[in-house]
Short mmCIF file of C-alpha atoms in Angstrom, two decimals:
data_model
loop_
_atom_site.label_atom_id
_atom_site.label_comp_id
_atom_site.label_asym_id
_atom_site.label_seq_id
_atom_site.Cartn_x
_atom_site.Cartn_y
_atom_site.Cartn_z
CA UNK A 1 92.26 133.62 107.45
CA UNK A 2 92.31 129.96 108.44
CA UNK A 3 94.20 127.78 105.98
CA UNK A 4 92.84 124.51 104.59
CA UNK A 5 94.48 121.09 104.25
CA UNK A 6 92.72 118.31 102.35
CA UNK A 7 94.47 115.11 103.41
CA UNK A 8 94.58 111.54 102.23
CA UNK A 9 94.22 112.24 98.51
CA UNK A 10 95.00 109.22 96.36
CA UNK A 11 93.66 109.63 92.81
CA UNK A 12 94.16 111.88 89.77
CA UNK A 13 90.56 113.12 90.08
CA UNK A 14 91.33 114.21 93.64
CA UNK A 15 94.06 116.42 92.23
CA UNK A 16 91.65 117.90 89.72
CA UNK A 17 89.19 118.90 92.44
CA UNK A 18 92.04 120.27 94.55
CA UNK A 19 93.15 122.39 91.59
CA UNK A 20 89.60 123.73 91.33
CA UNK A 21 89.32 124.54 95.05
CA UNK A 22 92.94 125.55 95.62
CA UNK A 23 93.36 124.67 99.32
CA UNK A 24 96.57 125.82 100.96
CA UNK A 25 97.76 122.23 101.46
CA UNK A 26 96.95 118.71 100.33
CA UNK A 27 98.27 115.57 102.02
CA UNK A 28 99.60 112.23 100.85
CA UNK A 29 99.70 109.40 103.37
CA UNK A 30 102.90 107.34 103.24
CA UNK A 31 102.00 104.99 106.12
CA UNK A 32 101.64 101.59 104.47
CA UNK A 33 99.03 100.31 106.94
CA UNK A 34 96.66 103.13 106.01
CA UNK A 35 93.93 102.52 103.44
CA UNK A 36 94.91 105.93 102.05
CA UNK A 37 98.53 104.88 101.47
CA UNK A 38 100.13 106.26 98.33
CA UNK A 39 103.49 104.84 97.13
CA UNK A 40 106.14 107.53 96.57
CA UNK A 41 106.21 106.96 92.80
CA UNK A 42 102.44 107.45 92.57
CA UNK A 43 102.67 110.53 94.82
CA UNK A 44 105.22 112.02 92.42
CA UNK A 45 102.83 111.48 89.49
CA UNK A 46 99.94 113.03 91.40
CA UNK A 47 102.14 115.95 92.46
CA UNK A 48 102.93 116.65 88.80
CA UNK A 49 99.19 117.01 88.15
CA UNK A 50 98.71 119.46 91.04
CA UNK A 51 98.74 123.25 90.83
CA UNK A 52 102.27 124.24 91.95
CA UNK A 53 100.78 126.88 94.26
CA UNK A 54 99.35 124.17 96.55
CA UNK A 55 101.82 122.86 99.12
CA UNK A 56 102.11 119.09 99.52
CA UNK A 57 102.35 117.46 102.95
CA UNK A 58 103.63 113.91 103.39
CA UNK A 59 102.16 112.04 106.37
CA UNK A 60 104.48 109.50 107.99
CA UNK A 61 104.30 107.04 110.87
CA UNK A 62 107.74 106.22 112.30
CA UNK A 63 109.32 106.26 108.84
CA UNK A 64 113.09 106.16 108.39
CA UNK A 65 114.33 109.77 108.52
CA UNK A 66 116.42 109.20 105.39
CA UNK A 67 113.26 108.32 103.43
CA UNK A 68 111.47 111.48 104.53
CA UNK A 69 114.50 113.64 103.78
CA UNK A 70 114.72 112.12 100.30
CA UNK A 71 111.09 112.90 99.47
CA UNK A 72 111.59 116.48 100.65
CA UNK A 73 114.83 116.84 98.74
CA UNK A 74 113.33 115.42 95.53
CA UNK A 75 110.33 117.74 95.68
CA UNK A 76 107.70 115.02 96.01
CA UNK A 77 106.54 116.79 99.18
CA UNK A 78 107.07 120.25 100.66
CA UNK A 79 106.38 119.46 104.32
CA UNK A 80 106.68 116.29 106.42
CA UNK A 81 103.98 115.47 108.98
CA UNK A 82 105.04 113.10 111.75
CA UNK A 83 102.03 111.14 112.95
CA UNK A 84 103.53 108.22 114.84
CA UNK A 85 104.41 109.70 118.22
CA UNK A 86 107.95 110.53 117.10
CA UNK A 87 109.90 112.28 119.86
CA UNK A 88 112.42 115.11 120.02
CA UNK A 89 115.38 112.83 119.32
CA UNK A 90 113.75 111.66 116.09
CA UNK A 91 113.05 115.26 115.06
CA UNK A 92 116.64 116.28 115.75
CA UNK A 93 117.86 113.36 113.62
CA UNK A 94 115.58 114.42 110.79
CA UNK A 95 116.69 118.05 111.14
CA UNK A 96 120.27 116.94 110.55
CA UNK A 97 119.20 115.51 107.18
CA UNK A 98 116.83 118.19 105.91
CA UNK A 99 115.77 121.74 106.60
CA UNK A 100 112.30 121.03 105.21
CA UNK A 101 109.36 122.15 107.38
CA UNK A 102 108.00 119.64 109.88
CA UNK A 103 104.55 119.17 111.42
CA UNK A 104 104.34 117.10 114.60
CA UNK A 105 100.96 115.53 115.34
CA UNK A 106 99.62 115.17 118.87
CA UNK A 107 96.74 113.03 120.05
CA UNK A 108 94.61 115.20 122.31
CA UNK A 109 93.49 113.12 125.28
CA UNK A 110 94.28 115.49 128.16
CA UNK A 111 95.49 119.06 128.87
CA UNK A 112 99.01 117.62 129.15
CA UNK A 113 98.93 116.87 125.44
CA UNK A 114 98.35 120.53 124.70
CA UNK A 115 101.30 121.47 126.89
CA UNK A 116 103.49 118.96 125.05
CA UNK A 117 102.42 120.47 121.73
CA UNK A 118 103.37 123.91 122.98
CA UNK A 119 106.96 122.73 123.46
CA UNK A 120 107.35 120.77 120.22
CA UNK A 121 110.54 121.60 118.27
CA UNK A 122 108.66 121.12 114.99
CA UNK A 123 107.75 124.07 112.80
CA UNK A 124 104.04 123.34 113.20
CA UNK A 125 101.85 121.14 115.37
CA UNK A 126 98.72 119.25 114.43
CA UNK A 127 96.16 118.43 117.11
CA UNK A 128 94.08 115.34 116.43
CA UNK A 129 91.94 112.65 118.02
CA UNK A 130 92.83 108.98 118.08
CA UNK A 131 95.40 107.86 115.55
CA UNK A 132 94.21 110.18 112.80
CA UNK A 133 91.64 109.62 110.07
CA UNK A 134 89.13 108.23 112.58
CA UNK A 135 86.44 110.85 112.00
CA UNK A 136 86.17 111.54 115.73
CA UNK A 137 86.02 115.02 117.26
CA UNK A 138 88.07 115.47 120.44
CA UNK A 139 87.19 117.73 123.36
CA UNK A 140 88.06 121.22 122.12
CA UNK A 141 88.32 122.55 125.69
CA UNK A 142 91.69 120.76 125.79
CA UNK A 143 93.01 123.53 123.53
CA UNK A 144 92.59 126.29 126.11
CA UNK A 145 96.29 126.42 126.98
CA UNK A 146 97.61 126.03 123.44
CA UNK A 147 98.98 129.40 122.36
CA UNK A 148 101.05 128.52 119.30
CA UNK A 149 99.37 128.26 115.87
CA UNK A 150 98.13 124.75 115.10
CA UNK A 151 96.49 122.57 112.48
CA UNK A 152 93.13 121.37 113.83
CA UNK A 153 92.16 117.82 112.85
CA UNK A 154 89.86 115.14 114.20
CA UNK A 155 86.30 114.67 113.00
CA UNK A 156 86.04 117.81 110.90
CA UNK A 157 83.48 117.80 108.12
CA UNK A 158 81.39 120.27 106.08
CA UNK A 159 78.85 120.45 108.90
CA UNK A 160 81.18 121.54 111.70
CA UNK A 161 84.07 123.22 109.89
CA UNK A 162 82.68 126.76 110.14
CA UNK A 163 81.99 126.37 113.85
CA UNK A 164 85.53 125.10 114.43
CA UNK A 165 87.01 128.11 112.67
CA UNK A 166 84.67 130.54 114.38
CA UNK A 167 85.25 129.13 117.87
CA UNK A 168 88.93 128.18 117.79
CA UNK A 169 90.58 130.32 115.09
CA UNK A 170 93.13 127.61 114.20
CA UNK A 171 96.03 128.32 111.89
CA UNK A 172 94.65 125.59 109.61
CA UNK A 173 91.96 122.92 109.48
CA UNK A 174 92.83 119.42 108.30
CA UNK A 175 90.18 117.04 106.93
CA UNK A 176 90.31 113.52 105.52
CA UNK A 177 87.46 111.12 106.37
CA UNK A 178 85.03 114.05 106.62
CA UNK A 179 85.21 114.60 102.85
CA UNK A 180 84.82 110.93 101.89
CA UNK A 181 81.96 108.73 100.75
CA UNK A 182 82.50 105.00 100.68
CA UNK A 183 86.18 105.40 101.49
CA UNK A 184 86.92 107.69 98.53
CA UNK A 185 87.21 111.45 98.36
CA UNK A 186 83.84 112.98 97.47
CA UNK A 187 84.11 116.08 95.23
CA UNK A 188 80.91 117.64 96.58
CA UNK A 189 82.01 117.16 100.19
CA UNK A 190 85.39 118.63 99.33
CA UNK A 191 83.67 121.67 97.84
CA UNK A 192 81.29 122.00 100.79
CA UNK A 193 84.11 121.81 103.31
CA UNK A 194 86.20 124.46 101.59
CA UNK A 195 83.18 126.73 101.20
CA UNK A 196 82.27 126.31 104.88
CA UNK A 197 85.74 127.34 106.02
CA UNK A 198 85.94 130.26 103.62
CA UNK A 199 82.44 131.42 104.57
CA UNK A 200 83.76 132.48 107.96
CA UNK A 201 85.11 136.01 107.79
CA UNK A 202 88.14 137.28 109.65
CA UNK A 203 85.78 138.68 112.29
CA UNK A 204 84.74 135.12 113.15
CA UNK A 205 81.21 135.34 111.79
CA UNK A 206 79.70 133.36 108.98
CA UNK A 207 78.84 135.33 105.90
CA UNK A 208 75.15 135.74 105.18
#
């Protein structure tokens, strides 16, 4: 069964809807240039409101490894997602500071990007379009040579989520702008997205 990650949550009411829907993961964005940025102290408060069965991912863009390791160690996040083109040397540095799980994001512009994702030393890879959070779907044929499990991101929304799961069978789907209205998380879109993903059975067909 494909897992679900609702990313870019910023408000207490977002936590309440997440508790209702119980996705596998939610994400906090710690990149200060993002409009979805959440300061670590606020993230800790939101985390305290969240069902402990939901894993929390922190999204970072070229952040100091010591900062990421601290948030993992203090339990503010469970997993770190590297979304700034960080290379193997950076990952090895971070590994020396923490054994927390890592997700490395890749921008899918060509088949070579899929090959690079295949060889990532991170625990998981996330395949996205653009710089993330752009609401743009990339060419899914670029995934043909990707054999390892991956988080699928990039332009997912309640209207195409079931097709993505049915066609690609990703380890997880990751959505942010696709569940927003006016720049804020929309509870009804969150519900519709989760229902769309869960409506696809393990045989790859949508339930009637």
